[in-house]
Every structure is written in structure tokens, then in C-alpha cells.
Amino acid sequence: MVPHLTTALTGPLLELERQFLDNACDIEKWFRTQWQDHMPPFYGSTDLRNSGFKLAPVDLNLFPGGFNNLNDAFMPLCVQAAQAAIERICPDAGKLLLIPENHTRNQFYLQNVAKLVSILRLTGLDVRIGSLLPEIAEPTVLELTNGATLTLEPLRRRGGRVGLDNFEPCAVLLNNDLSAGVPDVLKGLDEQWLIPPLHAGWHSRRKSRHAAAYDRVARAFAEEIGIDPWRINPEFGVCGQINFQERTGEECLAAQVDSLLTRIRAKYKEYGVTDQPFVVVKADAGTYGMGVMTVKDASEVVGLNRRQRNKMAVVKEGLQVHEVIIQEGVHTFETVEDGVAEPVVYMMDHYVVGGFYRVHTERGRDENLNAPGMHFKPLAFETCCTLPDAAQGPDAPPNRFYAYGVVARLALLAASVEIEETAPVEEEVLAV
């Protein structure tokens, strides 16, 4: 099912898509030169928002957990891209160890792991799953509701390497975002590829650093094809000294919100946009849509009630929030089956391999959709995001999805820059 755009503001976006199509050769050449200078992450996913006048990424996940939501028709793309990534890391690889999240009761997540294992095995790798759970003391088989099974095995540390009983992998692939910190078993692995590198985990990663890297990437790209970078780039600010429970740092937050809203109003006026601008306040580290609130006026972040403070104070793994990013909100005008929708694009190496729509029937077009009650529509992208068709209009599915693929790859490139710039000296050699 192709999404329906309910906005009357398709004109400006169609014009943006037309510029992407008209400059497709230059765009692909630009990306090729960028990937010569920056090693792409092994995989990633990005949430996009399509407002009708702006198309921008609002989040980038380096430990994507929704491979089970991808359209099966794009499995060959996934396998090909995974093969390219493996060849880049260790071309003689025969064994790979996958370390997932500790969600042994989350069937959707486990199905994601099963799909990821299937993709990797089709590249010719011997793939096994090592668990960080202390209760996994021997191989444990999990039965999935879709008929698949997963075998979790206890990790074994041997010097500067980690593996399983009778299994010595060339590389270790994390599908665990390390929100709770780096477990001892993964520290000091100086004889193996660890991908993504440890510093890409949420124990140390910050969304604001990614936003800063994306800002530079978007500006360079926009100059290359002659567009206003704001059309693909959400403005942002940072407040690093806040405690929602103790109500400290509210003045900093309010000032940042007011400054950002002022800049957005100026851009709306420039483009004749009549919608009410908004910003999204997010925990600067973390995922799963936790620690997120939508704000339309600076006064809304002063004197939060107890429920609001509790919602913002803690994210995944019970981590306290003391740093927030204030990001320009991008309305979404896409709907799927009467639910507000946003595309989520998946990538492996530097290739787009598919995606899906995150849909929420109870949220508005200016709200966070990554929340309880959401569901997914496998894309439903009738074509992949890499094959534009100049014979069709800019809003034809392959061309709209090509625009999605371009912006998603910009976010991935920014993640590559971010990983390089934040790498500790001892990790630089093995950073992927």
C-alpha cells in the first residue's frame, strides 16, 4: 500500500523531489566520493518526516531492530548489502557472532533477530547468537510465534576475543544498543572486529552530536545540488544541565525552545507555511521513543506537572535524563489506512535495503509516533529507494521513495562522520 499524502502543500516537496531527480547523477557521484572518505556503519535505520514542504530525518538508529518489518521482496538487496559490508570488514570471514538485546519475551524483536540471522547466513556466514543474559548458561532454544526458532548461547571470553563454546568468530555484530553500559565481556576486545564500535552505544552516544554532523553533511549536499539545506535539515538546540525531577534547568530549556521556535517561524514565513511550528524535546541519549515531548511554546516546559516530569526523567534501562536535544518538529502529512504515518528507511553498508511505515491511529501529525499503539506497514514501498524513474512525475512511488533514500543516506553518512569523530584513540583502528 502506497501512502496517501493529505497535504495541499505538495507543491514545494514535488519541486524538491524534482531537483533530486534532475540531479540524480550528480547526487550518486557525490555519495560515491563521500563513501571513499568515510566508512559506512554496518547497518542503520532512520525515521523520516514528510511535511509537504520539508523532508528530513528525525532519528538515526545504529542498532536497528525492525528487520522483520521489511518487505520480503527486498531480501536480495539485504543479502547483497550485507555481503559488501562483510567483505569490507573481514573478507575471509566464515563465522560471525550476533549479540542481541535482552528482550527474550518481545516476540517482535526476536523475529527481527531471526530475520537478521537469515540475511547474514545467506551471505555464506556461519552465524550464531550469544546472549548477555546471565541466566543463559547453556544453549537455549526460543520458539517464535511465526514458527521460527532462535538458539541463544552463553558468551565465552578468551583473552582479547569473545565467542561461544567451540565457536571463534571473526567479527561480533551488536544488535544491542548498550543503553545500560558496556558489559565486562565486551571490554578490551583488541583481536576482533566489534560492529558497531562500543562508543556508538547509547551509554556514550548523543543525538546532538549526530545532529551536528548531519547539519554539516546536509549543508554540503545542499550546496552541491543548489537547494536550501533547511528543506532537508531540522534545526536543533541542546540543554545539558537539566533535572526534571528536581525542576532544575527549566530556564535553559525554555530559552532553547524559544530560540528554536523563533528561527522556525522565520523559515515558515519565508516559505509561506501557515502551520503552527513546534519542537520536540528528547533525551539526548536513548531510544524506544522514551523521554519525548512535543512543545509549541516555551512556557510549556516551565513548571511541568509530576506526570510530565516522570515521563521525561527516565529512559530505557532506567537511565536518568540530564541532557536533552531540542529538535525542530516536522509535521507528517502521510497517512496509511487513516493513521498518521512516517517512513522508516533501513540501510546496510551504504545501500538502502527497504523500509516500512510506522503508523499510529491515535497520534496527530505533529506528535511522536514511536509510542504504544503504533504498528508497522512493510513498505509497501512498491519499489526500492534507489531506482528513480525520470519518465514519471516526481510524486510517483519510485521517485518519492528515491527522495526518501537520498535523505536517509545523508543521515547514514552523518552517522559515519559522527562515529569517526567520537572514536576513542584505542578504537579508531576497529571503528566501523
Short mmCIF file of C-alpha atoms in Angstrom, two decimals:
data_model
loop_
_atom_site.label_atom_id
_atom_site.label_comp_id
_atom_site.label_asym_id
_atom_site.label_seq_id
_atom_site.Cartn_x
_atom_site.Cartn_y
_atom_site.Cartn_z
CA MET A 1 0.00 0.00 0.00
CA VAL A 2 1.44 3.33 -1.07
CA PRO A 3 0.85 6.13 1.46
CA HIS A 4 -1.56 8.93 0.76
CA LEU A 5 -0.36 12.50 1.21
CA THR A 6 -3.19 14.53 2.66
CA THR A 7 -1.44 17.88 2.38
CA ALA A 8 -2.20 20.64 -0.07
CA LEU A 9 1.44 21.67 0.26
CA THR A 10 2.77 19.01 -2.10
CA GLY A 11 4.00 21.69 -4.50
CA PRO A 12 7.21 22.60 -2.69
CA LEU A 13 8.03 18.96 -1.94
CA LEU A 14 7.37 17.97 -5.53
CA GLU A 15 9.80 20.71 -6.50
CA LEU A 16 12.37 19.28 -4.07
CA GLU A 17 11.86 15.79 -5.47
CA ARG A 18 12.23 17.15 -8.99
CA GLN A 19 15.60 18.65 -8.02
CA PHE A 20 16.67 15.27 -6.68
CA LEU A 21 15.64 13.60 -9.94
CA ASP A 22 17.23 16.22 -12.16
CA ASN A 23 20.48 15.93 -10.21
CA ALA A 24 20.44 12.15 -9.67
CA CYS A 25 23.74 11.59 -11.49
CA ASP A 26 25.49 14.30 -9.50
CA ILE A 27 23.91 13.03 -6.28
CA GLU A 28 25.14 9.47 -6.79
CA LYS A 29 28.60 10.73 -7.77
CA TRP A 30 28.68 12.89 -4.62
CA PHE A 31 27.74 9.92 -2.45
CA ARG A 32 30.44 7.76 -4.07
CA THR A 33 33.13 10.31 -3.25
CA GLN A 34 31.84 10.62 0.31
CA TRP A 35 31.97 6.87 0.89
CA GLN A 36 35.58 6.86 -0.26
CA ASP A 37 36.38 9.16 2.66
CA HIS A 38 34.03 7.68 5.28
CA MET A 39 33.39 4.06 6.17
CA PRO A 40 29.63 3.45 6.41
CA PRO A 41 28.16 1.84 9.52
CA PHE A 42 27.37 -1.85 9.13
CA TYR A 43 23.67 -1.03 9.29
CA GLY A 44 21.28 1.68 10.40
CA SER A 45 17.72 2.92 10.16
CA THR A 46 16.34 6.42 10.07
CA ASP A 47 12.91 7.88 10.79
CA LEU A 48 11.86 10.45 8.18
CA ARG A 49 9.14 13.07 8.32
CA ASN A 50 7.49 14.38 5.18
CA SER A 51 5.68 17.68 5.75
CA GLY A 52 4.87 18.56 2.17
CA PHE A 53 7.38 21.41 2.26
CA LYS A 54 10.20 19.65 4.09
CA LEU A 55 11.62 16.11 4.06
CA ALA A 56 14.00 15.45 6.94
CA PRO A 57 15.36 12.68 9.19
CA VAL A 58 14.38 13.00 12.84
CA ASP A 59 16.21 9.99 14.30
CA LEU A 60 19.03 7.60 13.32
CA ASN A 61 19.38 4.17 14.93
CA LEU A 62 22.72 2.36 14.71
CA PHE A 63 21.25 -0.84 16.18
CA PRO A 64 18.10 -1.28 14.07
CA GLY A 65 15.51 -3.67 15.46
CA GLY A 66 12.86 -3.95 12.77
CA PHE A 67 14.27 -6.19 10.04
CA ASN A 68 11.18 -8.37 10.45
CA ASN A 69 9.08 -5.47 9.14
CA LEU A 70 10.88 -5.25 5.82
CA ASN A 71 9.18 -6.41 2.64
CA ASP A 72 10.42 -9.91 1.77
CA ALA A 73 10.76 -8.81 -1.85
CA PHE A 74 13.86 -6.83 -0.86
CA MET A 75 15.67 -9.73 0.80
CA PRO A 76 18.15 -9.96 -2.14
CA LEU A 77 19.08 -6.31 -1.56
CA CYS A 78 19.71 -7.01 2.11
CA VAL A 79 21.91 -10.00 1.36
CA GLN A 80 23.92 -8.14 -1.27
CA ALA A 81 24.46 -5.17 1.02
CA ALA A 82 25.41 -7.40 3.97
CA GLN A 83 27.89 -9.20 1.73
CA ALA A 84 29.51 -5.86 0.82
CA ALA A 85 29.74 -4.90 4.48
CA ILE A 86 31.32 -8.22 5.46
CA GLU A 87 33.85 -8.03 2.62
CA ARG A 88 34.83 -4.56 3.81
CA ILE A 89 35.42 -5.75 7.39
CA CYS A 90 36.99 -9.19 7.10
CA PRO A 91 36.79 -10.68 3.58
CA ASP A 92 37.92 -14.11 4.76
CA ALA A 93 35.19 -14.24 7.42
CA GLY A 94 33.48 -17.55 7.97
CA LYS A 95 31.93 -17.04 11.40
CA LEU A 96 30.04 -14.14 12.91
CA LEU A 97 28.67 -13.74 16.43
CA LEU A 98 25.45 -11.74 16.86
CA ILE A 99 24.68 -10.24 20.28
CA PRO A 100 21.04 -9.10 20.61
CA GLU A 101 19.10 -7.13 23.18
CA ASN A 102 17.90 -8.96 26.29
CA HIS A 103 14.26 -8.89 25.12
CA THR A 104 13.60 -12.63 25.31
CA ARG A 105 9.85 -12.06 25.74
CA ASN A 106 9.43 -9.50 22.98
CA GLN A 107 8.28 -11.58 20.04
CA PHE A 108 8.54 -8.75 17.53
CA TYR A 109 12.13 -8.07 18.48
CA LEU A 110 13.02 -11.77 18.39
CA GLN A 111 11.53 -12.01 14.91
CA ASN A 112 13.81 -9.13 13.94
CA VAL A 113 16.81 -11.13 15.21
CA ALA A 114 15.68 -14.20 13.28
CA LYS A 115 15.35 -12.15 10.08
CA LEU A 116 18.77 -10.61 10.59
CA VAL A 117 20.33 -14.04 11.16
CA SER A 118 18.66 -15.28 7.97
CA ILE A 119 20.09 -12.37 5.96
CA LEU A 120 23.60 -12.91 7.31
CA ARG A 121 23.53 -16.66 6.74
CA LEU A 122 22.59 -16.11 3.12
CA THR A 123 25.91 -14.27 2.70
CA GLY A 124 27.64 -17.57 3.45
CA LEU A 125 28.44 -16.86 7.09
CA ASP A 126 28.12 -19.27 9.98
CA VAL A 127 26.07 -17.09 12.36
CA ARG A 128 25.35 -17.88 16.00
CA ILE A 129 23.75 -15.83 18.77
CA GLY A 130 25.49 -15.00 22.02
CA SER A 131 23.41 -13.72 24.92
CA LEU A 132 24.36 -11.19 27.60
CA LEU A 133 21.73 -12.63 29.94
CA PRO A 134 23.36 -14.26 32.99
CA GLU A 135 20.63 -16.92 33.12
CA ILE A 136 21.67 -18.23 29.70
CA ALA A 137 24.20 -20.78 30.94
CA GLU A 138 23.72 -23.30 28.14
CA PRO A 139 22.26 -23.28 24.62
CA THR A 140 18.61 -22.25 24.94
CA VAL A 141 16.06 -22.56 22.15
CA LEU A 142 13.34 -19.91 21.88
CA GLU A 143 10.18 -20.73 19.93
CA LEU A 144 8.79 -17.75 18.00
CA THR A 145 5.13 -17.20 17.20
CA ASN A 146 5.87 -17.08 13.47
CA GLY A 147 7.26 -20.63 13.56
CA ALA A 148 10.94 -19.69 13.62
CA THR A 149 13.36 -20.62 16.40
CA LEU A 150 16.41 -18.95 17.88
CA THR A 151 19.19 -20.57 19.86
CA LEU A 152 20.82 -18.34 22.45
CA GLU A 153 24.22 -19.39 23.81
CA PRO A 154 26.36 -18.11 26.70
CA LEU A 155 29.28 -15.87 25.78
CA ARG A 156 32.82 -17.05 26.47
CA ARG A 157 35.73 -14.64 26.85
CA ARG A 158 39.21 -15.79 25.83
CA GLY A 159 41.87 -13.12 26.13
CA GLY A 160 41.11 -10.31 23.70
CA ARG A 161 38.35 -12.25 21.96
CA VAL A 162 34.78 -13.25 22.71
CA GLY A 163 32.94 -16.26 21.30
CA LEU A 164 30.95 -19.33 22.25
CA ASP A 165 31.88 -22.87 23.14
CA ASN A 166 33.69 -24.26 20.09
CA PHE A 167 32.96 -21.08 18.11
CA GLU A 168 35.63 -18.44 17.36
CA PRO A 169 34.08 -15.67 15.25
CA CYS A 170 35.96 -13.23 13.04
CA ALA A 171 33.60 -10.41 13.99
CA VAL A 172 30.98 -9.56 16.59
CA LEU A 173 27.82 -7.77 15.44
CA LEU A 174 25.91 -5.89 18.11
CA ASN A 175 22.15 -5.59 17.86
CA ASN A 176 22.18 -4.34 21.44
CA ASP A 177 22.40 -0.56 21.87
CA LEU A 178 24.29 -0.74 25.21
CA SER A 179 21.92 1.66 26.95
CA ALA A 180 22.82 0.01 30.25
CA GLY A 181 26.55 0.43 29.62
CA VAL A 182 29.29 -1.83 28.27
CA PRO A 183 29.35 -5.29 29.88
CA ASP A 184 32.76 -6.51 31.00
CA VAL A 185 32.72 -9.36 28.49
CA LEU A 186 32.87 -6.83 25.63
CA LYS A 187 35.56 -4.55 27.03
CA GLY A 188 39.06 -4.60 25.57
CA LEU A 189 38.37 -6.78 22.54
CA ASP A 190 41.57 -5.99 20.69
CA GLU A 191 41.65 -9.07 18.43
CA GLN A 192 38.20 -8.88 16.80
CA TRP A 193 36.01 -6.53 14.84
CA LEU A 194 33.21 -5.25 17.07
CA ILE A 195 30.48 -3.63 14.98
CA PRO A 196 29.17 -1.06 15.56
CA PRO A 197 32.04 0.02 17.85
CA LEU A 198 31.35 0.35 21.56
CA HIS A 199 31.31 4.15 21.52
CA ALA A 200 28.29 4.04 19.17
CA GLY A 201 26.16 2.68 22.03
CA TRP A 202 23.74 4.91 23.91
CA HIS A 203 25.89 4.81 27.04
CA SER A 204 28.12 7.37 25.31
CA ARG A 205 26.44 8.40 22.05
CA ARG A 206 24.46 11.68 21.90
CA LYS A 207 21.75 12.65 19.43
CA SER A 208 23.05 16.21 19.43
CA ARG A 209 26.42 15.05 18.08
CA HIS A 210 24.65 13.24 15.28
CA ALA A 211 22.53 16.34 14.58
CA ALA A 212 25.68 18.48 14.37
CA ALA A 213 27.29 16.02 11.94
CA TYR A 214 24.09 15.87 9.89
CA ASP A 215 23.96 19.66 9.75
CA ARG A 216 27.37 19.73 8.09
CA VAL A 217 26.53 16.88 5.71
CA ALA A 218 23.20 18.46 4.73
CA ARG A 219 24.84 21.83 4.06
CA ALA A 220 27.49 20.28 1.83
CA PHE A 221 24.88 18.26 -0.06
CA ALA A 222 22.53 21.22 -0.43
CA GLU A 223 25.32 23.33 -1.89
CA GLU A 224 26.12 20.52 -4.32
CA ILE A 225 22.62 20.49 -5.87
CA GLY A 226 21.55 24.07 -5.14
CA ILE A 227 18.84 23.79 -2.50
CA ASP A 228 18.16 25.43 0.85
CA PRO A 229 19.59 22.98 3.43
CA TRP A 230 16.66 23.75 5.77
CA ARG A 231 14.45 21.77 3.39
CA ILE A 232 16.18 18.56 4.49
CA ASN A 233 17.60 19.55 7.88
CA PRO A 234 15.75 20.00 11.19
CA GLU A 235 17.11 22.82 13.34
CA PHE A 236 18.19 21.85 16.86
CA GLY A 237 19.47 23.09 20.21
CA VAL A 238 20.87 21.43 23.33
CA CYS A 239 20.31 21.78 27.06
CA GLY A 240 22.87 19.79 29.04
CA GLN A 241 22.11 20.63 32.66
CA ILE A 242 18.57 19.57 33.46
CA ASN A 243 16.91 17.51 36.16
CA PHE A 244 13.21 17.04 35.55
CA GLN A 245 12.54 15.59 39.00
CA GLU A 246 14.21 18.46 40.81
CA ARG A 247 12.96 21.08 38.34
CA THR A 248 16.43 22.43 37.62
CA GLY A 249 17.49 23.62 34.18
CA GLU A 250 13.98 24.71 33.13
CA GLU A 251 15.23 28.21 32.24
CA CYS A 252 17.89 26.78 29.92
CA LEU A 253 15.31 24.54 28.28
CA ALA A 254 12.77 27.33 27.87
CA ALA A 255 15.39 29.64 26.34
CA GLN A 256 16.46 27.00 23.83
CA VAL A 257 12.85 26.23 22.90
CA ASP A 258 12.07 29.92 22.39
CA SER A 259 15.18 30.49 20.26
CA LEU A 260 14.45 27.48 18.08
CA LEU A 261 10.79 28.37 17.59
CA THR A 262 11.80 31.89 16.57
CA ARG A 263 14.11 30.53 13.87
CA ILE A 264 11.45 28.12 12.63
CA ARG A 265 8.81 30.87 12.44
CA ALA A 266 11.16 32.89 10.25
CA LYS A 267 11.59 29.97 7.85
CA TYR A 268 7.85 29.30 7.80
CA LYS A 269 7.28 32.94 6.88
CA GLU A 270 9.90 32.69 4.12
CA TYR A 271 8.14 29.68 2.60
CA GLY A 272 4.58 30.82 3.25
CA VAL A 273 3.86 27.96 5.63
CA THR A 274 0.80 28.62 7.79
CA ASP A 275 1.11 25.62 10.13
CA GLN A 276 1.99 26.18 13.76
CA PRO A 277 5.68 25.42 14.36
CA PHE A 278 6.66 23.04 17.12
CA VAL A 279 9.75 21.45 18.60
CA VAL A 280 10.39 18.03 20.07
CA VAL A 281 12.29 17.76 23.34
CA LYS A 282 14.10 14.42 23.57
CA ALA A 283 16.54 12.73 25.87
CA ASP A 284 19.92 13.26 24.19
CA ALA A 285 20.67 9.55 24.55
CA GLY A 286 18.36 6.57 24.24
CA THR A 287 15.72 5.09 22.04
CA TYR A 288 12.30 3.37 22.00
CA GLY A 289 10.51 6.71 21.90
CA MET A 290 11.07 7.31 25.62
CA GLY A 291 11.76 10.74 27.10
CA VAL A 292 9.99 12.66 24.31
CA MET A 293 7.58 15.61 24.42
CA THR A 294 6.12 17.97 21.81
CA VAL A 295 6.25 21.70 22.60
CA LYS A 296 4.67 24.66 20.80
CA ASP A 297 5.59 27.43 23.23
CA ALA A 298 8.48 27.93 25.67
CA SER A 299 6.05 28.33 28.56
CA GLU A 300 5.09 24.67 28.21
CA VAL A 301 8.42 23.45 29.59
CA VAL A 302 8.30 25.58 32.73
CA GLY A 303 6.52 24.12 35.74
CA LEU A 304 5.85 20.67 34.31
CA ASN A 305 3.43 18.59 36.35
CA ARG A 306 4.51 15.38 38.04
CA ARG A 307 3.27 13.11 35.24
CA GLN A 308 5.17 15.11 32.62
CA ARG A 309 8.34 15.17 34.73
CA ASN A 310 8.18 11.41 35.33
CA LYS A 311 7.72 10.79 31.61
CA MET A 312 10.80 12.85 30.72
CA ALA A 313 13.05 11.90 33.64
CA VAL A 314 13.84 8.28 32.77
CA VAL A 315 14.51 6.35 29.55
CA LYS A 316 15.41 2.77 28.64
CA GLU A 317 17.19 0.74 31.33
CA GLY A 318 16.02 3.28 33.94
CA LEU A 319 18.69 5.82 32.98
CA GLN A 320 18.16 9.34 34.34
CA VAL A 321 17.83 12.14 31.78
CA HIS A 322 20.10 15.15 32.35
CA GLU A 323 20.77 16.15 28.74
CA VAL A 324 18.12 16.89 26.13
CA ILE A 325 18.12 17.84 22.47
CA ILE A 326 15.50 20.30 21.28
CA GLN A 327 14.75 19.42 17.66
CA GLU A 328 12.62 21.22 15.11
CA GLY A 329 9.37 19.34 14.71
CA VAL A 330 8.49 18.26 11.20
CA HIS A 331 4.80 17.70 10.56
CA THR A 332 3.96 14.48 8.76
CA PHE A 333 1.22 14.63 6.17
CA GLU A 334 1.40 10.98 5.22
CA THR A 335 -1.35 8.58 6.18
CA VAL A 336 -1.74 4.83 5.81
CA GLU A 337 -5.20 3.41 6.38
CA ASP A 338 -6.32 6.62 8.11
CA GLY A 339 -3.38 6.55 10.53
CA VAL A 340 -0.66 9.21 10.66
CA ALA A 341 2.48 7.65 9.21
CA GLU A 342 6.21 8.19 8.86
CA PRO A 343 8.63 6.20 6.71
CA VAL A 344 11.48 4.33 8.38
CA VAL A 345 14.28 3.53 5.93
CA TYR A 346 16.74 0.67 6.52
CA MET A 347 20.29 0.58 5.24
CA MET A 348 23.20 -1.86 5.28
CA ASP A 349 26.67 -0.71 4.37
CA HIS A 350 25.89 2.34 2.20
CA TYR A 351 22.89 0.76 0.48
CA VAL A 352 19.19 1.34 1.07
CA VAL A 353 17.63 -2.10 1.56
CA GLY A 354 13.99 -1.30 2.31
CA GLY A 355 11.81 0.15 4.99
CA PHE A 356 8.34 0.37 6.40
CA TYR A 357 5.79 2.85 7.68
CA ARG A 358 5.35 3.49 11.36
CA VAL A 359 1.64 4.16 11.74
CA HIS A 360 -0.32 5.49 14.71
CA THR A 361 -4.08 5.99 14.51
CA GLU A 362 -4.27 7.91 17.80
CA ARG A 363 -1.49 10.44 17.27
CA GLY A 364 -1.50 13.72 15.35
CA ARG A 365 0.77 14.80 12.54
CA ASP A 366 2.84 16.89 14.98
CA GLU A 367 3.32 14.11 17.56
CA ASN A 368 5.83 11.35 18.23
CA LEU A 369 4.64 8.15 16.53
CA ASN A 370 7.14 5.86 18.26
CA ALA A 371 4.75 5.19 21.12
CA PRO A 372 2.45 2.45 22.43
CA GLY A 373 -0.33 1.80 19.94
CA MET A 374 1.85 2.14 16.85
CA HIS A 375 2.02 -0.56 14.20
CA PHE A 376 4.06 -1.13 11.07
CA LYS A 377 3.30 -1.49 7.38
CA PRO A 378 6.05 -3.25 5.46
CA LEU A 379 6.91 -0.99 2.58
CA ALA A 380 4.58 -1.21 0.78
CA PHE A 381 7.27 0.81 -0.93
CA GLU A 382 6.29 -0.74 -4.25
CA THR A 383 9.85 -0.21 -5.41
CA CYS A 384 13.13 0.16 -3.58
CA CYS A 385 14.54 3.61 -2.82
CA THR A 386 17.37 3.54 -5.35
CA LEU A 387 15.67 3.38 -8.76
CA PRO A 388 14.18 6.73 -9.79
CA ASP A 389 12.13 6.84 -13.00
CA ALA A 390 12.58 10.10 -14.89
CA ALA A 391 9.68 9.18 -17.20
CA GLN A 392 7.25 9.52 -14.31
CA GLY A 393 6.27 12.52 -12.21
CA PRO A 394 8.26 13.44 -9.10
CA ASP A 395 5.49 12.14 -6.83
CA ALA A 396 5.38 8.69 -8.49
CA PRO A 397 6.28 5.96 -5.95
CA PRO A 398 9.78 5.18 -7.27
CA ASN A 399 10.64 8.88 -7.30
CA ARG A 400 9.17 9.75 -3.92
CA PHE A 401 10.95 6.74 -2.45
CA TYR A 402 14.17 7.77 -4.19
CA ALA A 403 13.93 11.08 -2.34
CA TYR A 404 13.48 9.12 0.89
CA GLY A 405 16.55 7.06 0.05
CA VAL A 406 18.66 10.16 -0.62
CA VAL A 407 17.79 11.80 2.71
CA ALA A 408 18.21 8.51 4.59
CA ARG A 409 21.68 8.06 3.13
CA LEU A 410 22.58 11.59 4.20
CA ALA A 411 21.68 10.61 7.75
CA LEU A 412 23.78 7.44 7.44
CA LEU A 413 26.72 9.46 6.16
CA ALA A 414 26.34 11.78 9.14
CA ALA A 415 26.42 8.74 11.42
CA SER A 416 29.67 7.65 9.78
CA VAL A 417 31.18 11.09 10.40
CA GLU A 418 29.85 11.05 13.97
CA ILE A 419 31.40 7.63 14.70
CA GLU A 420 34.76 8.72 13.30
CA GLU A 421 34.84 11.98 15.26
CA THR A 422 33.85 10.44 18.59
CA ALA A 423 36.09 7.38 18.43
CA PRO A 424 38.47 6.93 21.37
CA VAL A 425 42.05 6.56 20.21
CA GLU A 426 42.17 2.86 21.03
CA GLU A 427 39.01 2.19 18.98
CA GLU A 428 39.90 4.13 15.85
CA VAL A 429 41.54 1.17 14.15
CA LEU A 430 38.49 -1.06 14.56
CA ALA A 431 35.73 1.55 14.18
CA VAL A 432 33.04 0.51 11.71
#
